[in-house]
XYZ file of C-alpha atoms in Angstrom:
379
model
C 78.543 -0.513 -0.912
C 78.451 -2.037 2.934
C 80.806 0.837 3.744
C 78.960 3.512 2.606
C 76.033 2.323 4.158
C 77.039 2.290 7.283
C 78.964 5.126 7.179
C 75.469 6.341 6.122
C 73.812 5.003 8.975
C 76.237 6.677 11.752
C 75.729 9.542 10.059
C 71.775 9.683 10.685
C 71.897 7.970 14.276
C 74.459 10.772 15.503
C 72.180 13.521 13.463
C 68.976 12.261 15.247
C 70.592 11.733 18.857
C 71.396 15.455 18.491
C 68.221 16.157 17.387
C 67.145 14.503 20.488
C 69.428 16.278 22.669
C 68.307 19.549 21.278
C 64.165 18.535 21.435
C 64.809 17.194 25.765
C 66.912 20.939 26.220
C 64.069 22.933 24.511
C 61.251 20.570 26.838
C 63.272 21.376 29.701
C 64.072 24.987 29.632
C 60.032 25.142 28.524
C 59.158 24.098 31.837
C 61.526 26.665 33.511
C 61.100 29.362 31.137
C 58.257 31.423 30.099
C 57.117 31.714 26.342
C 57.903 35.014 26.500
C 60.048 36.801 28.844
C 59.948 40.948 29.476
C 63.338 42.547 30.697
C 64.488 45.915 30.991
C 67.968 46.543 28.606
C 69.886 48.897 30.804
C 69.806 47.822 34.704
C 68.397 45.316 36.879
C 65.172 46.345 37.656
C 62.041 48.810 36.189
C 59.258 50.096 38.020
C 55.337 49.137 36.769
C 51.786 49.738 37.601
C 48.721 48.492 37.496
C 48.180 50.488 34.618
C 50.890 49.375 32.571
C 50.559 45.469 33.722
C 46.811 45.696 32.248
C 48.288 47.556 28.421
C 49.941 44.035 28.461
C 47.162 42.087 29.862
C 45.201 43.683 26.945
C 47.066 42.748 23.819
C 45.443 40.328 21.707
C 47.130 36.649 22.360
C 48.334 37.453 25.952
C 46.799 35.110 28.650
C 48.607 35.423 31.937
C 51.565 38.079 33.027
C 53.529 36.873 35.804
C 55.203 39.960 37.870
C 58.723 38.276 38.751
C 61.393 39.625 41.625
C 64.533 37.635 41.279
C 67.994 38.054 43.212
C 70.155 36.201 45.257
C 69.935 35.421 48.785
C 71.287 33.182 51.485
C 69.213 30.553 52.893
C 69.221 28.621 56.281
C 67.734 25.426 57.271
C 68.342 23.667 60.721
C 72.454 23.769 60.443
C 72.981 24.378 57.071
C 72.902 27.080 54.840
C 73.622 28.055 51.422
C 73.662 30.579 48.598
C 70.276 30.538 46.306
C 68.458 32.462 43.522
C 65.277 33.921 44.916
C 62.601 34.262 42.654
C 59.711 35.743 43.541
C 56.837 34.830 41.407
C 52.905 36.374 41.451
C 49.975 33.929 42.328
C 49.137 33.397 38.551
C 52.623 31.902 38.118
C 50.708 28.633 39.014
C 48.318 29.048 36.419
C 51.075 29.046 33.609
C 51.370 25.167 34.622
C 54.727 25.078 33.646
C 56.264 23.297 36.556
C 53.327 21.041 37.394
C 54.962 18.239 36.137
C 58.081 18.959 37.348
C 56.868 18.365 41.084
C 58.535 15.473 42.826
C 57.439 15.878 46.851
C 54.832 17.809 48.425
C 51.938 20.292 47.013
C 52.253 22.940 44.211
C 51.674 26.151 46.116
C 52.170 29.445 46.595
C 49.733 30.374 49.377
C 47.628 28.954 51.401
C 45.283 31.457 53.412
C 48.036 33.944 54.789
C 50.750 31.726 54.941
C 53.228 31.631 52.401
C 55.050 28.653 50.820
C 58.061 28.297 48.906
C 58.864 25.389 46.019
C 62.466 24.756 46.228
C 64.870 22.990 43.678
C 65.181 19.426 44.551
C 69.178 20.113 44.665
C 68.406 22.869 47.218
C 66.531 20.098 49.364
C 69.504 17.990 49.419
C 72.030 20.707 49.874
C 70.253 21.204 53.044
C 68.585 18.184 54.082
C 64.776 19.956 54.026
C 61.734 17.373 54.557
C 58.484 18.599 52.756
C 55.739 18.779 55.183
C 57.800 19.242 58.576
C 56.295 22.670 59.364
C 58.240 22.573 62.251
C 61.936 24.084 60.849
C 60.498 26.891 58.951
C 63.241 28.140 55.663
C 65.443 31.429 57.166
C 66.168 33.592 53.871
C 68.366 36.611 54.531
C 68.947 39.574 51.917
C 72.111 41.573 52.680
C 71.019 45.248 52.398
C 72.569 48.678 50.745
C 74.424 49.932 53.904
C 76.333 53.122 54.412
C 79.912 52.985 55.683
C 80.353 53.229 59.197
C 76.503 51.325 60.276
C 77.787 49.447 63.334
C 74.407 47.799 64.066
C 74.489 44.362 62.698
C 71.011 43.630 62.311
C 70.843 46.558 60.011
C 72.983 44.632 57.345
C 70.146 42.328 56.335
C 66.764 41.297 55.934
C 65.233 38.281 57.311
C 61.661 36.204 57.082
C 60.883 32.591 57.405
C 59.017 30.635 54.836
C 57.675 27.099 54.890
C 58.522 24.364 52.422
C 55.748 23.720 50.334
C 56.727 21.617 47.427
C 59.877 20.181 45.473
C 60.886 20.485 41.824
C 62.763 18.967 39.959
C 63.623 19.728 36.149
C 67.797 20.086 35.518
C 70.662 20.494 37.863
C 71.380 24.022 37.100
C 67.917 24.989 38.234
C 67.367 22.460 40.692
C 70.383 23.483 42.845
C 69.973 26.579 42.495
C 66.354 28.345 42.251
C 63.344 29.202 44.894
C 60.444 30.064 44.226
C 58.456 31.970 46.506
C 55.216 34.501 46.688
C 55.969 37.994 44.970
C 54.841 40.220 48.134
C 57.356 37.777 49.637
C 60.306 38.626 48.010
C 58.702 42.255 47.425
C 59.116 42.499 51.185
C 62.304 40.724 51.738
C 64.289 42.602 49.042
C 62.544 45.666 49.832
C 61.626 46.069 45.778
C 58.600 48.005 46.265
C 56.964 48.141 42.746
C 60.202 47.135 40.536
C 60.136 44.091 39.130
C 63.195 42.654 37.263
C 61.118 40.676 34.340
C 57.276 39.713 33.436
C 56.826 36.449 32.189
C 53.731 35.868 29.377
C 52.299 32.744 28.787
C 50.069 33.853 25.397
C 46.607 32.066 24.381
C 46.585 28.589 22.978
C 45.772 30.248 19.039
C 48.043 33.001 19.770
C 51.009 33.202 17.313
C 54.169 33.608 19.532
C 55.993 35.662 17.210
C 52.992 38.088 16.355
C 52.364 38.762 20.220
C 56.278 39.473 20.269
C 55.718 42.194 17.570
C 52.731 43.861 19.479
C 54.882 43.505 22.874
C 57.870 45.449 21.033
C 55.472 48.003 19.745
C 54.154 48.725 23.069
C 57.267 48.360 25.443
C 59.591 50.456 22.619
C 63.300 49.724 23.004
C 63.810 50.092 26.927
C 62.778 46.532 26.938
C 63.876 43.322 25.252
C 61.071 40.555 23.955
C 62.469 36.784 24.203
C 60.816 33.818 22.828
C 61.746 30.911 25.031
C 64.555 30.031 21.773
C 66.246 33.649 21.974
C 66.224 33.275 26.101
C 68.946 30.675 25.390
C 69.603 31.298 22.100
C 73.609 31.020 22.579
C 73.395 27.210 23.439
C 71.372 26.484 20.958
C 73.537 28.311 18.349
C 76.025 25.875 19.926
C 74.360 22.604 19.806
C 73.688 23.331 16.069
C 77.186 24.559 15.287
C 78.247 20.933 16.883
C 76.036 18.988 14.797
C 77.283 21.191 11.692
C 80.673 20.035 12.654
C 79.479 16.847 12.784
C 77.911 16.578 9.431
C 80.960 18.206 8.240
C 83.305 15.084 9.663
C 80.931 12.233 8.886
C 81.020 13.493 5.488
C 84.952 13.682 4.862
C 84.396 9.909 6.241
C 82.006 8.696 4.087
C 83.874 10.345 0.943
C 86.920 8.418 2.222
C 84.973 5.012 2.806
C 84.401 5.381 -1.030
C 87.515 5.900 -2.488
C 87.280 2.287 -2.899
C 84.577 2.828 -5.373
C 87.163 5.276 -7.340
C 89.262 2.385 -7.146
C 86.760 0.010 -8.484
C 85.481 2.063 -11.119
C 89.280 2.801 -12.096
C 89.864 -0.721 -12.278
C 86.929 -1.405 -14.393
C 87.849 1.666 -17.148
C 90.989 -0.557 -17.339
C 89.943 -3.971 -17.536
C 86.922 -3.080 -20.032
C 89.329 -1.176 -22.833
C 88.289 -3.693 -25.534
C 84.121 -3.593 -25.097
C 84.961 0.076 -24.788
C 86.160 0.494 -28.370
C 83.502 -1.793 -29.530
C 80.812 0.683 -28.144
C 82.712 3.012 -29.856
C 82.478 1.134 -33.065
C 78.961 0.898 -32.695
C 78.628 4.765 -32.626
C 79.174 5.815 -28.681
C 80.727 9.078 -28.234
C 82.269 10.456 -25.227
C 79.128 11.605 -23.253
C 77.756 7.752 -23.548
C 80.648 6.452 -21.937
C 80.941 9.031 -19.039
C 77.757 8.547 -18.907
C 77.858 4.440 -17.891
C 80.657 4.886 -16.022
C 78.663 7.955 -13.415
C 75.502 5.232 -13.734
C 78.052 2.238 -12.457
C 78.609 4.596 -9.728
C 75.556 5.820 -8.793
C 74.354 2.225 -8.543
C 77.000 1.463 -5.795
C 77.025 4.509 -4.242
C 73.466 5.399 -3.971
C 72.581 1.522 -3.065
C 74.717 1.802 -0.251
C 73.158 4.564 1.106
C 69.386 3.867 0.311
C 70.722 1.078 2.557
C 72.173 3.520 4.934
C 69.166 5.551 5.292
C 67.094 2.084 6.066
C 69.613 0.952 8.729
C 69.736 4.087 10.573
C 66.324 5.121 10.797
C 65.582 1.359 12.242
C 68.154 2.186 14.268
C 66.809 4.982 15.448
C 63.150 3.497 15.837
C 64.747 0.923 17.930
C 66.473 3.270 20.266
C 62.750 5.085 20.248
C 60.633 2.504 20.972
C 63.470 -0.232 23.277
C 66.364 2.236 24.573
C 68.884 0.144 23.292
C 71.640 2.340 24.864
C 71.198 3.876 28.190
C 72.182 7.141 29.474
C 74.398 5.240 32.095
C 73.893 7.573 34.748
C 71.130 7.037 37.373
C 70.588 10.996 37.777
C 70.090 11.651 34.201
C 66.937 12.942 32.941
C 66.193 10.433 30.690
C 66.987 6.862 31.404
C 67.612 6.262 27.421
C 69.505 8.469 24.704
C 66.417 10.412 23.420
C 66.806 10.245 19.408
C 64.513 12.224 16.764
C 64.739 11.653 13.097
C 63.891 14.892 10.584
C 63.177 14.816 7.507
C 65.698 17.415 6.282
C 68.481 15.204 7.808
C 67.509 12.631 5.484
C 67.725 14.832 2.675
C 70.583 16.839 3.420
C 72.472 13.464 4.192
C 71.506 12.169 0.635
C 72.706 15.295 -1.360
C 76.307 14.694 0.117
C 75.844 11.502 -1.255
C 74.855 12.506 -4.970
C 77.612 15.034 -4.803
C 80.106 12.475 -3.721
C 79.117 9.976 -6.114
C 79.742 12.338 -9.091
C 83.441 13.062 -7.174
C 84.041 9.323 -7.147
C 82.289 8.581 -10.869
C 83.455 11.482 -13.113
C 87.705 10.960 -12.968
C 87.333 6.695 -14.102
C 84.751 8.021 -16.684
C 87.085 10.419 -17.931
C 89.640 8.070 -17.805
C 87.546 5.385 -19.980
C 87.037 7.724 -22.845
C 90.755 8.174 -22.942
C 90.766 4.504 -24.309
C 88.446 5.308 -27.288
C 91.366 8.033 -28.456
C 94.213 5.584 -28.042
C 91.903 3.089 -30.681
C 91.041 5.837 -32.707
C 95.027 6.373 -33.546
């Protein structure tokens, strides 16, 4: 019984630590990522107007639709210098409030009057040593340019403007060493876009259903354009993560049906040892079925104890790691200081149908060997 409750136990802290792992990704790609992001299938970029940008404004459950300009460029600041993602973002970005508490230094901003601001990855701020606030070392962002062979004029080969440093992010690694975000007309100018626009992100109402507004966008848009939920934007990794914990299952399972072969053993041993108060049931009028039938009960009772036990242990285990971080991420640039755990109910469920199906692995071959005993008396 003790082993299959703690093998029971593992089994729901590693199921709830992914669970946890899964709920922090989702959180954090929420704050990058839009609810729903627009983007053309075939190329990089599509052209829109005001007209079209208002047929999206106007479907029922839309709330704000962010123009968005993003490619790479190369960055300068003081000495150093660097390759970046450039993404420039329309004033009502800020109104999504999806990285306002993701800020770590310096004002959320866009614009202030005519001068424009960009809100840099905190990564980016290391990589090249930026101070928030010092107005005085502007941010050099250069765009190489479609040349034609033979243009001897260097100056011709890019695109340059200066931007000031209005505000640092930080949210994960991959974004934070890697992403800018600055004004649309910015970038617009910079990258010399004109009225393309490589995606629109929609944040939709607060009673809006996400899926529903997805339907009407796919209606209007046709299929030049793809619809993503924030879940299908990275819908690869979390295919992954639940492939892993499928895996996982999978093992922990095998491990708790060999932690109760011992049971097998037990209830093997007991067939054996009870032969005489078997054949005096028998006597009495038992039949096969009854005696099966005690011997799955005997281990159902062990089985099933041990992991009512199981269950008990790991969701206080669990509830312990929620509410005291028992166990620490160990690193000091994690997100999370602790291991963020979440119990569901389906894990609970699913992990105690293994069990039931075990059990009756374990039980039936003893049973069927202790009704073997009544034929040898009945000779």
């Amino acid at each position: 019984m003790a082993i299959v409750a703690i093998c029971t136990a593992a089994l729901i802290v590693v199921l709830s630590v992914f669970n946890g792992l899964e709920g922090l990704l989702r959180s954090l790609y929420s704050t990058f990522d839009p609810e729903i992001k627009v983007e053309i299938i075939r190329g990089k970029s599509f052209e829109v107007s005001e007209k079209f940008i208002e047929s999206i404004e106007n479907i029922e459950g839309v709330d704000i639709v962010t123009e968005v300009i993003e490619d790479y460029a190369y960055v300068r600041y003081r000495g150093a210098n660097m390759v970046i993602t450039l993404k420039g973002v329309s004033e009502n970005f800020i109104e999504q409030k999806r990285i306002d508490q993701a800020i770590v230094a310096g004002d959320l901003m866009l614009k202030d009057g005519s001068i424009n601001y960009a809100i840099i990855g905190r990564g980016v701020q290391y990589a090249l040593s930026i101070v928030p606030g010092n107005n005085l070392y502007p941010l050099q962002v250069h765009y190489t340019k479609d040349v034609k062979p033979g243009q001897l004029d260097v100056s011709k080969l890019y695109s340059k403007k200066n931007i000031l440093i209005g505000s640092v992010f930080a949210i994960e690694k991959n974004y934070d060493e890697n992403y800018i975000f600055v004004p649309l007309d910015f970038a617009q100018s910079l990258l010399n876009y004109g009225n393309k626009r490589t995606s629109l992100e929609i944040k939709t109402t607060s009673t809006a259903n996400i899926q529903n507004v997805q339907s009407r966008l796919r209606n209007l848009l046709g299929d030049t354009f793809t619809v993503q939920n924030n879940d299908e934007q990275h819908a690869d990794l979390y295919k992954l993560l639940n492939l892993e914990k499928l895996f996982v299952f999978i093992a922990f399972s095998f491990i708790l049906l060999v932690g109760s072969i011992n049971i097998f053993f037990s209830l093997s041993m007991l067939a054996i040892d009870k032969k005489k108060d078997i054949s005096i049931l028998f006597s009495f009028g038992a039949d096969n079925t009854l005696i099966k039938k005690i011997f799955l009960y005997e281990g159902a009772i062990i089985s099933l104890g041990g992991a009512f036990i199981g269950l008990l242990l790991g969701s206080l285990i669990c509830w312990a790691q929620q509410s005291l971080g028992l166990v620490s991420m160990g690193m000091e640039t994690s997100v999370l200081e602790n291991y963020p755990v979440d119990m569901h109910f389906m894990d609970f469920l699913y992990t105690f149908i293994s069990l039931v199906i075990i059990t009756l692995l374990i039980s039936y071959r003893p049973a069927v060997i202790a009704t073997k005993y009544i034929k040898v008396n009945e000779l």
